[in-house]
PDB file of C-alpha atoms and ligand atoms in Angstrom:
ATOM      1  CA  MET F 108     -10.867   8.611  -4.158  1.00 98.00           C
ATOM      2  CA  PHE F 109     -10.235   9.276  -1.544  1.00 98.00           C
ATOM      3  CA  LEU F 110      -6.830   7.608   0.113  1.00 98.00           C
ATOM      4  CA  THR F 111      -7.039   6.350   3.695  1.00 98.00           C
ATOM      5  CA  VAL F 112      -3.499   6.429   5.078  1.00 98.00           C
ATOM      6  CA  LEU F 113      -3.661   3.465   7.634  1.00 98.00           C
ATOM      7  CA  GLY F 114       0.278   2.914   8.018  1.00 98.00           C
ATOM      8  CA  ARG F 115       3.332   4.862   7.236  1.00 96.00           C
ATOM      9  CA  HIS F 116       6.130   3.684   8.089  1.00 95.00           C
ATOM     10  CA  GLY F 117       8.680   0.793   7.355  1.00 94.00           C
ATOM     11  CA  PRO F 118      10.188  -1.778   7.730  1.00 94.00           C
ATOM     12  CA  TYR F 119       8.804  -1.441  10.961  1.00 94.00           C
ATOM     13  CA  PRO F 120       6.775   1.710  12.939  1.00 94.00           C
ATOM     14  CA  ARG F 121       7.608   4.316  15.479  1.00 91.00           C
ATOM     15  CA  PRO F 122       6.430   3.808  18.461  1.00 92.00           C
ATOM     16  CA  GLY F 123       2.814   4.566  18.279  1.00 93.00           C
ATOM     17  CA  GLY F 124       2.551   4.149  14.214  1.00 95.00           C
ATOM     18  CA  ALA F 125       1.934   1.085  11.317  1.00 97.00           C
ATOM     19  CA  CYS F 126       3.695   0.060   9.057  1.00 97.00           C
ATOM     20  CA  SER F 127       2.273   0.306   5.207  1.00 98.00           C
ATOM     21  CA  GLY F 128      -1.362  -0.254   4.781  1.00 98.00           C
ATOM     22  CA  TYR F 129      -3.870   2.138   2.079  1.00 98.00           C
ATOM     23  CA  PHE F 130      -7.832   2.336   2.502  1.00 98.00           C
ATOM     24  CA  ILE F 131      -8.916   3.854  -0.811  1.00 98.00           C
ATOM     25  CA  GLU F 132     -12.716   3.916  -1.333  1.00 98.00           C
ATOM     26  CA  ASP F 133     -14.165   5.176  -4.452  1.00 98.00           C
ATOM     27  CA  GLY F 134     -18.214   5.649  -3.806  1.00 98.00           C
ATOM     28  CA  PRO F 135     -19.062   2.232  -2.831  1.00 98.00           C
ATOM     29  CA  THR F 136     -15.571   0.586  -3.749  1.00 98.00           C
ATOM     30  CA  ARG F 137     -13.568  -0.237  -0.335  1.00 98.00           C
ATOM     31  CA  VAL F 138      -9.735  -2.022  -1.313  1.00 98.00           C
ATOM     32  CA  LEU F 139      -7.172  -1.757   1.785  1.00 98.00           C
ATOM     33  CA  VAL F 140      -3.959  -1.851  -0.284  1.00 98.00           C
ATOM     34  CA  ASP F 141      -1.168  -3.498   1.292  1.00 98.00           C
ATOM     35  CA  CYS F 142      -1.330  -4.209   5.417  1.00 98.00           C
ATOM     36  CA  GLY F 143       1.288  -4.272   7.240  1.00 98.00           C
ATOM     37  CA  SER F 144       2.075  -4.439  11.680  1.00 98.00           C
ATOM     38  CA  GLY F 145      -0.837  -2.538  13.522  1.00 98.00           C
ATOM     39  CA  VAL F 146      -3.022  -1.935   9.881  1.00 98.00           C
ATOM     40  CA  LEU F 147      -5.879  -4.501  11.098  1.00 98.00           C
ATOM     41  CA  SER F 148      -7.399  -1.525  14.009  1.00 98.00           C
ATOM     42  CA  ARG F 149      -6.764   0.933  11.799  1.00 98.00           C
ATOM     43  CA  LEU F 150      -9.004  -0.350   9.259  1.00 98.00           C
ATOM     44  CA  MET F 151     -12.083  -1.318  11.481  1.00 98.00           C
ATOM     45  CA  GLU F 152     -12.274   2.150  12.390  1.00 97.00           C
ATOM     46  CA  HIS F 153     -13.484   2.599   8.975  1.00 98.00           C
ATOM     47  CA  VAL F 154     -14.930  -1.352   7.939  1.00 97.00           C
ATOM     48  CA  HIS F 155     -14.855  -4.524   9.199  1.00 96.00           C
ATOM     49  CA  PRO F 156     -12.679  -6.683   6.617  1.00 97.00           C
ATOM     50  CA  ALA F 157     -15.333  -9.082   5.500  1.00 96.00           C
ATOM     51  CA  HIS F 158     -16.480  -6.148   4.134  1.00 96.00           C
ATOM     52  CA  LEU F 159     -14.000  -4.743   1.897  1.00 98.00           C
ATOM     53  CA  ASP F 160     -13.796  -5.622  -1.874  1.00 98.00           C
ATOM     54  CA  ALA F 161     -10.680  -7.188  -2.757  1.00 98.00           C
ATOM     55  CA  ILE F 162      -7.401  -6.334  -0.263  1.00 98.00           C
ATOM     56  CA  VAL F 163      -4.423  -5.932  -2.649  1.00 98.00           C
ATOM     57  CA  LEU F 164      -0.680  -6.404  -1.541  1.00 98.00           C
ATOM     58  CA  SER F 165       2.484  -4.598  -3.217  1.00 98.00           C
ATOM     59  CA  HIS F 166       4.707  -7.447  -1.414  1.00 98.00           C
ATOM     60  CA  LEU F 167       4.875  -9.658   0.407  1.00 98.00           C
ATOM     61  CA  HIS F 168       7.270  -8.336   2.818  1.00 98.00           C
ATOM     62  CA  PHE F 169       5.707  -8.383   5.939  1.00 98.00           C
ATOM     63  CA  ASP F 170       6.157  -5.188   7.180  1.00 97.00           C
ATOM     64  CA  HIS F 171       2.999  -4.934   3.925  1.00 98.00           C
ATOM     65  CA  CYS F 172       1.269  -7.960   4.955  1.00 98.00           C
ATOM     66  CA  SER F 173       1.855  -9.162   9.152  1.00 97.00           C
ATOM     67  CA  ASP F 174      -2.185  -7.863  10.045  1.00 98.00           C
ATOM     68  CA  LEU F 175      -3.560 -10.230   6.778  1.00 97.00           C
ATOM     69  CA  LEU F 176      -2.670 -13.387   9.704  1.00 95.00           C
ATOM     70  CA  VAL F 177      -4.508 -11.981  11.925  1.00 95.00           C
ATOM     71  CA  MET F 178      -7.141 -10.855  10.157  1.00 96.00           C
ATOM     72  CA  ARG F 179      -7.431 -14.145   9.362  1.00 94.00           C
ATOM     73  CA  TYR F 180      -9.056 -14.655  12.453  1.00 93.00           C
ATOM     74  CA  ALA F 181     -11.317 -12.024  11.710  1.00 95.00           C
ATOM     75  CA  LEU F 182     -12.684 -13.040   8.895  1.00 95.00           C
ATOM     76  CA  ASP F 183     -12.987 -16.071  10.847  1.00 93.00           C
ATOM     77  CA  GLN F 184     -14.925 -15.318  13.429  1.00 91.00           C
ATOM     78  CA  GLN F 185     -17.114 -12.377  11.654  1.00 91.00           C
ATOM     79  CA  ASP F 186     -20.550 -12.259  11.970  1.00 88.00           C
ATOM     80  CA  VAL F 187     -22.924 -14.285  10.625  1.00 88.00           C
ATOM     81  CA  ARG F 188     -26.866 -14.259   9.931  1.00 88.00           C
ATOM     82  CA  GLU F 189     -27.825 -17.821   9.841  1.00 89.00           C
ATOM     83  CA  GLY F 190     -27.964 -19.190   6.267  1.00 90.00           C
ATOM     84  CA  GLU F 191     -25.786 -17.403   4.935  1.00 89.00           C
ATOM     85  CA  GLU F 192     -21.963 -18.193   4.683  1.00 90.00           C
ATOM     86  CA  LYS F 193     -18.928 -15.964   5.953  1.00 91.00           C
ATOM     87  CA  ARG F 194     -17.638 -13.497   3.304  1.00 92.00           C
ATOM     88  CA  ARG F 195     -14.792 -14.465   2.228  1.00 94.00           C
ATOM     89  CA  VAL F 196     -12.206 -11.135   0.939  1.00 97.00           C
ATOM     90  CA  PRO F 197     -10.666 -11.880  -2.767  1.00 97.00           C
ATOM     91  CA  LEU F 198      -6.958 -11.060  -2.168  1.00 97.00           C
ATOM     92  CA  TYR F 199      -4.065  -9.777  -4.869  1.00 98.00           C
ATOM     93  CA  THR F 200      -0.591 -10.505  -4.662  1.00 98.00           C
ATOM     94  CA  PRO F 201       2.437 -11.397  -5.664  1.00 98.00           C
ATOM     95  CA  ALA F 202       3.348 -15.199  -6.446  1.00 97.00           C
ATOM     96  CA  GLU F 203       6.359 -15.526  -4.065  1.00 96.00           C
ATOM     97  CA  PRO F 204       7.377 -15.432  -1.679  1.00 97.00           C
ATOM     98  CA  PHE F 205       5.328 -18.503  -1.624  1.00 96.00           C
ATOM     99  CA  GLU F 206       5.948 -19.574   1.843  1.00 96.00           C
ATOM    100  CA  THR F 207       4.491 -16.436   3.251  1.00 96.00           C
ATOM    101  CA  LEU F 208       2.396 -16.348   0.593  1.00 95.00           C
ATOM    102  CA  LYS F 209       1.209 -20.580   1.968  1.00 95.00           C
ATOM    103  CA  THR F 210       1.315 -19.458   5.531  1.00 94.00           C
ATOM    104  CA  ILE F 211      -1.408 -16.151   5.106  1.00 92.00           C
ATOM    105  CA  THR F 212      -4.004 -17.426   3.319  1.00 90.00           C
ATOM    106  CA  THR F 213      -3.657 -21.401   4.530  1.00 84.00           C
ATOM    107  CA  GLY F 214      -7.043 -21.842   5.787  1.00 80.00           C
ATOM    108  CA  ALA F 215      -7.828 -18.659   5.777  1.00 77.00           C
ATOM    109  CA  LEU F 216     -10.771 -16.661   4.147  1.00 90.00           C
ATOM    110  CA  PHE F 217      -8.837 -15.238   1.192  1.00 95.00           C
ATOM    111  CA  PHE F 218      -9.536 -15.909  -2.807  1.00 95.00           C
ATOM    112  CA  GLN F 219      -6.522 -15.605  -2.843  1.00 95.00           C
ATOM    113  CA  HIS F 220      -4.889 -14.076  -6.538  1.00 97.00           C
ATOM    114  CA  THR F 221      -1.647 -13.658  -8.438  1.00 97.00           C
ATOM    115  CA  VAL F 222      -0.121 -10.404 -10.107  1.00 98.00           C
ATOM    116  CA  LYS F 223       2.108  -9.026 -11.391  1.00 97.00           C
ATOM    117  CA  GLY F 224       3.838  -7.002 -13.252  1.00 97.00           C
ATOM    118  CA  GLY F 225       1.391  -6.144 -16.325  1.00 97.00           C
ATOM    119  CA  ASP F 226      -1.331  -7.506 -15.161  1.00 98.00           C
ATOM    120  CA  GLU F 227      -5.082  -4.924 -15.105  1.00 98.00           C
ATOM    121  CA  LEU F 228      -7.414  -5.652 -12.458  1.00 98.00           C
ATOM    122  CA  GLN F 229     -11.374  -3.874 -11.946  1.00 98.00           C
ATOM    123  CA  ILE F 230     -12.834  -4.307  -8.697  1.00 98.00           C
ATOM    124  CA  GLY F 231     -15.349  -2.170  -8.642  1.00 98.00           C
ATOM    125  CA  ASN F 232     -15.614   1.456  -9.398  1.00 98.00           C
ATOM    126  CA  LEU F 233     -11.443   1.374  -9.354  1.00 98.00           C
ATOM    127  CA  HIS F 234      -9.401   0.549 -12.213  1.00 98.00           C
ATOM    128  CA  PHE F 235      -5.895  -1.250 -10.763  1.00 98.00           C
ATOM    129  CA  SER F 236      -2.807  -1.622 -13.866  1.00 98.00           C
ATOM    130  CA  PHE F 237       0.251  -3.333 -11.926  1.00 98.00           C
ATOM    131  CA  VAL F 238       4.101  -2.604 -12.724  1.00 98.00           C
ATOM    132  CA  PRO F 239       6.966  -4.880 -11.541  1.00 97.00           C
ATOM    133  CA  MET F 240       9.492  -2.506  -9.461  1.00 97.00           C
ATOM    134  CA  ALA F 241      13.329  -3.812  -8.130  1.00 96.00           C
ATOM    135  CA  HIS F 242      12.913  -4.710  -4.555  1.00 96.00           C
ATOM    136  CA  PRO F 243      14.342  -7.898  -3.281  1.00 96.00           C
ATOM    137  CA  VAL F 244      11.100  -9.256  -3.756  1.00 97.00           C
ATOM    138  CA  PRO F 245       8.529  -9.687  -6.403  1.00 98.00           C
ATOM    139  CA  THR F 246       7.098  -5.685  -6.010  1.00 98.00           C
ATOM    140  CA  ASN F 247       3.372  -4.445  -8.217  1.00 98.00           C
ATOM    141  CA  GLY F 248       4.077  -1.147  -8.115  1.00 98.00           C
ATOM    142  CA  MET F 249       0.097   0.157  -9.089  1.00 98.00           C
ATOM    143  CA  ARG F 250      -1.771   2.590 -11.281  1.00 98.00           C
ATOM    144  CA  ILE F 251      -5.512   2.993  -9.361  1.00 98.00           C
ATOM    145  CA  THR F 252      -7.813   4.733 -11.524  1.00 98.00           C
ATOM    146  CA  GLY F 253     -10.936   6.183  -9.827  1.00 98.00           C
ATOM    147  CA  ALA F 254     -14.406   6.009 -11.546  1.00 98.00           C
ATOM    148  CA  ASP F 255     -14.023  10.148 -12.698  1.00 97.00           C
ATOM    149  CA  GLY F 256     -10.616   9.241 -14.576  1.00 98.00           C
ATOM    150  CA  ALA F 257      -8.648  10.271 -11.310  1.00 98.00           C
ATOM    151  CA  THR F 258      -4.648   8.232 -11.318  1.00 98.00           C
ATOM    152  CA  LEU F 259      -3.628   7.913  -8.056  1.00 98.00           C
ATOM    153  CA  PHE F 260       0.147   5.668  -9.017  1.00 98.00           C
ATOM    154  CA  PHE F 261       1.599   3.875  -5.507  1.00 98.00           C
ATOM    155  CA  THR F 262       4.906   2.494  -5.948  1.00 98.00           C
ATOM    156  CA  GLY F 263       5.246  -0.200  -3.381  1.00 97.00           C
ATOM    157  CA  ASP F 264       8.217  -0.591  -2.059  1.00 96.00           C
ATOM    158  CA  THR F 265      11.128   0.445  -4.908  1.00 96.00           C
ATOM    159  CA  LYS F 266      14.944   1.426  -5.465  1.00 93.00           C
ATOM    160  CA  PRO F 267      15.487   3.424  -8.726  1.00 93.00           C
ATOM    161  CA  TYR F 268      15.620   1.731 -12.048  1.00 95.00           C
ATOM    162  CA  PRO F 269      15.864   3.556 -15.284  1.00 95.00           C
ATOM    163  CA  GLY F 270      12.368   3.984 -16.886  1.00 95.00           C
ATOM    164  CA  MET F 271      10.124   3.675 -13.716  1.00 95.00           C
ATOM    165  CA  GLU F 272       8.371   7.071 -13.928  1.00 97.00           C
ATOM    166  CA  VAL F 273       6.819   5.312 -17.354  1.00 96.00           C
ATOM    167  CA  GLY F 274       3.905   3.901 -14.844  1.00 96.00           C
ATOM    168  CA  ALA F 275       3.124   6.800 -12.899  1.00 98.00           C
ATOM    169  CA  MET F 276       3.005   9.409 -16.333  1.00 98.00           C
ATOM    170  CA  GLY F 277       1.215  12.266 -15.908  1.00 98.00           C
ATOM    171  CA  ALA F 278      -0.723  10.567 -12.238  1.00 98.00           C
ATOM    172  CA  ASP F 279      -2.767  12.743 -10.162  1.00 98.00           C
ATOM    173  CA  ALA F 280      -0.673  12.093  -7.225  1.00 98.00           C
ATOM    174  CA  LEU F 281       2.710   9.828  -6.774  1.00 98.00           C
ATOM    175  CA  LEU F 282       2.839   7.804  -3.754  1.00 98.00           C
ATOM    176  CA  ALA F 283       6.166   7.015  -3.348  1.00 97.00           C
ATOM    177  CA  ASP F 284       8.328   4.595  -1.006  1.00 93.00           C
ATOM    178  CA  SER F 285      10.429   7.429   0.537  1.00 91.00           C
ATOM    179  CA  CYS F 286      11.947   4.431   3.051  1.00 85.00           C
ATOM    180  CA  PHE F 287      15.447   7.145   3.089  1.00 80.00           C
ATOM    181  CA  VAL F 288      15.636  10.814   3.506  1.00 77.00           C
ATOM    182  CA  ASP F 289      19.302  11.534   1.943  1.00 70.00           C
ATOM    183  CA  GLU F 290      21.223  10.960  -1.303  1.00 65.00           C
ATOM    184  CA  ALA F 291      23.261   9.272   1.390  1.00 67.00           C
ATOM    185  CA  GLN F 292      21.491   6.180   1.754  1.00 69.00           C
ATOM    186  CA  THR F 293      20.969   3.823  -1.347  1.00 71.00           C
ATOM    187  CA  GLY F 294      19.240   0.135  -0.845  1.00 80.00           C
ATOM    188  CA  PRO F 295      16.577  -1.470  -1.534  1.00 92.00           C
ATOM    189  CA  HIS F 296      13.984   1.839  -1.355  1.00 92.00           C
ATOM    190  CA  LEU F 297      13.681   5.568  -3.128  1.00 92.00           C
ATOM    191  CA  ASN F 298      14.972   7.984  -0.726  1.00 91.00           C
ATOM    192  CA  ALA F 299      13.542  11.468  -0.769  1.00 91.00           C
ATOM    193  CA  LYS F 300      15.588  13.002  -3.153  1.00 91.00           C
ATOM    194  CA  GLU F 301      14.466  10.052  -5.954  1.00 93.00           C
ATOM    195  CA  ALA F 302      10.724  10.436  -5.439  1.00 95.00           C
ATOM    196  CA  CYS F 303      10.714  14.415  -5.589  1.00 96.00           C
ATOM    197  CA  ALA F 304      12.718  13.204  -9.318  1.00 96.00           C
ATOM    198  CA  LEU F 305      10.061  10.276  -9.982  1.00 97.00           C
ATOM    199  CA  ALA F 306       7.964  13.169 -10.084  1.00 98.00           C
ATOM    200  CA  ARG F 307       9.036  15.571 -12.210  1.00 98.00           C
ATOM    201  CA  ASN F 308       9.854  12.840 -14.274  1.00 98.00           C
ATOM    202  CA  ALA F 309       6.610  10.890 -14.355  1.00 98.00           C
ATOM    203  CA  GLY F 310       4.852  14.462 -15.127  1.00 98.00           C
ATOM    204  CA  VAL F 311       2.601  14.021 -11.409  1.00 98.00           C
ATOM    205  CA  LYS F 312      -0.073  17.334  -9.957  1.00 98.00           C
ATOM    206  CA  THR F 313       1.224  15.739  -6.631  1.00 98.00           C
ATOM    207  CA  LEU F 314       3.696  13.620  -4.247  1.00 98.00           C
ATOM    208  CA  TYR F 315       2.878  12.087  -1.178  1.00 98.00           C
ATOM    209  CA  LEU F 316       5.672  10.655   0.490  1.00 96.00           C
ATOM    210  CA  THR F 317       5.369   7.080   2.806  1.00 96.00           C
ATOM    211  CA  HIS F 318       7.282   4.393   3.950  1.00 95.00           C
ATOM    212  CA  LEU F 319       8.901   6.520   6.073  1.00 92.00           C
ATOM    213  CA  TRP F 320      11.915   4.623   8.257  1.00 88.00           C
ATOM    214  CA  GLY F 321      11.458   3.272  11.381  1.00 83.00           C
ATOM    215  CA  LYS F 322      14.695   3.909  12.749  1.00 81.00           C
ATOM    216  CA  TYR F 323      15.070   7.472  13.504  1.00 76.00           C
ATOM    217  CA  ASP F 324      11.966  10.455  13.627  1.00 75.00           C
ATOM    218  CA  THR F 325      12.274  10.977   9.474  1.00 77.00           C
ATOM    219  CA  GLU F 326       9.983  13.633   8.505  1.00 83.00           C
ATOM    220  CA  GLU F 327      12.259  17.045   9.411  1.00 80.00           C
ATOM    221  CA  ALA F 328      14.377  15.819   7.871  1.00 80.00           C
ATOM    222  CA  MET F 329      13.418  14.512   4.921  1.00 84.00           C
ATOM    223  CA  LYS F 330      10.120  17.617   4.164  1.00 84.00           C
ATOM    224  CA  LYS F 331      14.682  19.602   3.858  1.00 85.00           C
ATOM    225  CA  GLU F 332      15.390  16.929   1.161  1.00 88.00           C
ATOM    226  CA  ILE F 333      12.263  18.008  -1.037  1.00 92.00           C
ATOM    227  CA  ASP F 334      12.441  19.247  -4.144  1.00 93.00           C
ATOM    228  CA  PHE F 335       9.104  18.919  -6.283  1.00 96.00           C
ATOM    229  CA  SER F 336       5.537  20.402  -5.062  1.00 96.00           C
ATOM    230  CA  PRO F 337       2.962  20.525  -4.452  1.00 97.00           C
ATOM    231  CA  ALA F 338       4.480  16.973  -1.881  1.00 96.00           C
ATOM    232  CA  PHE F 339       3.558  16.231   1.215  1.00 95.00           C
ATOM    233  CA  VAL F 340       4.687  13.335   3.545  1.00 94.00           C
ATOM    234  CA  VAL F 341       1.511  11.748   4.715  1.00 96.00           C
ATOM    235  CA  LYS F 342       0.454  11.603   7.710  1.00 95.00           C
ATOM    236  CA  GLU F 343      -1.619   8.900  10.248  1.00 93.00           C
ATOM    237  CA  ARG F 344      -4.294   8.523   9.263  1.00 95.00           C
ATOM    238  CA  GLY F 345      -4.773  11.500   6.970  1.00 97.00           C
ATOM    239  CA  LYS F 346      -8.030  11.149   4.529  1.00 98.00           C
ATOM    240  CA  TYR F 347      -6.447  12.631   0.765  1.00 98.00           C
ATOM    241  CA  CYS F 348      -9.146  13.633  -1.892  1.00 98.00           C
ATOM    242  CA  ILE F 349      -7.558  12.226  -5.142  1.00 97.00           C
TER     243      ILE F 349
HETATM  244 ZN1   ZN R 643       8.817  -2.330   3.537  1.00 85.58          ZN
HETATM  245 ZN1   ZN R 644       9.997  -4.162   0.538  1.00 85.58          ZN
END
């Protein structure tokens, strides 16, 4: 399984950056997880969205879904041969906020499905298990298992909560919301130390820190807070073998 980071910022990007977006490949299977600001153009360096097997959104905050509004045009204007129909892309999201979901999907070429914590899904080579996280809107963490058994747990956005390590237990890779830098910052996100604690408690092999705060250049400051090894702050367009 390969993870390509299309965007690593939230809730808005740094100059030249993009918000949450992760392109997951396993053999012929291609899935986009989250689609924030700036993700569509980077996705199209790899694949036209019409040829994705699915799009899975952790939640419906705009830094995780806003580029779907523009993707609608790309899907609507896709090239098709005579007699062929335009491809519609399966889209898996939480059910709320309903108004956001309605805006994204109205008139769009998506097959929209609602998923919640406890749901399971097989998309080609990839198996998804969804876990409810603690965030102001319904948010699904997801454990993604590839055909060879490799596992990636993506937290989406979340603050710490008791038992949050259960879904990530023993994963090969933890892709963790690390919006805040240090312990003085609390809110609806993890800070770098909390992401490290989650990695330790879950016994994961490797920690990948993402969802960097767009307000400051947090990467260097965050590195001082990391007390788990191996841990990496994900790179823009970084490609990782899980
Ligand atoms: Zn976010
Ligand atoms: Zn959020």
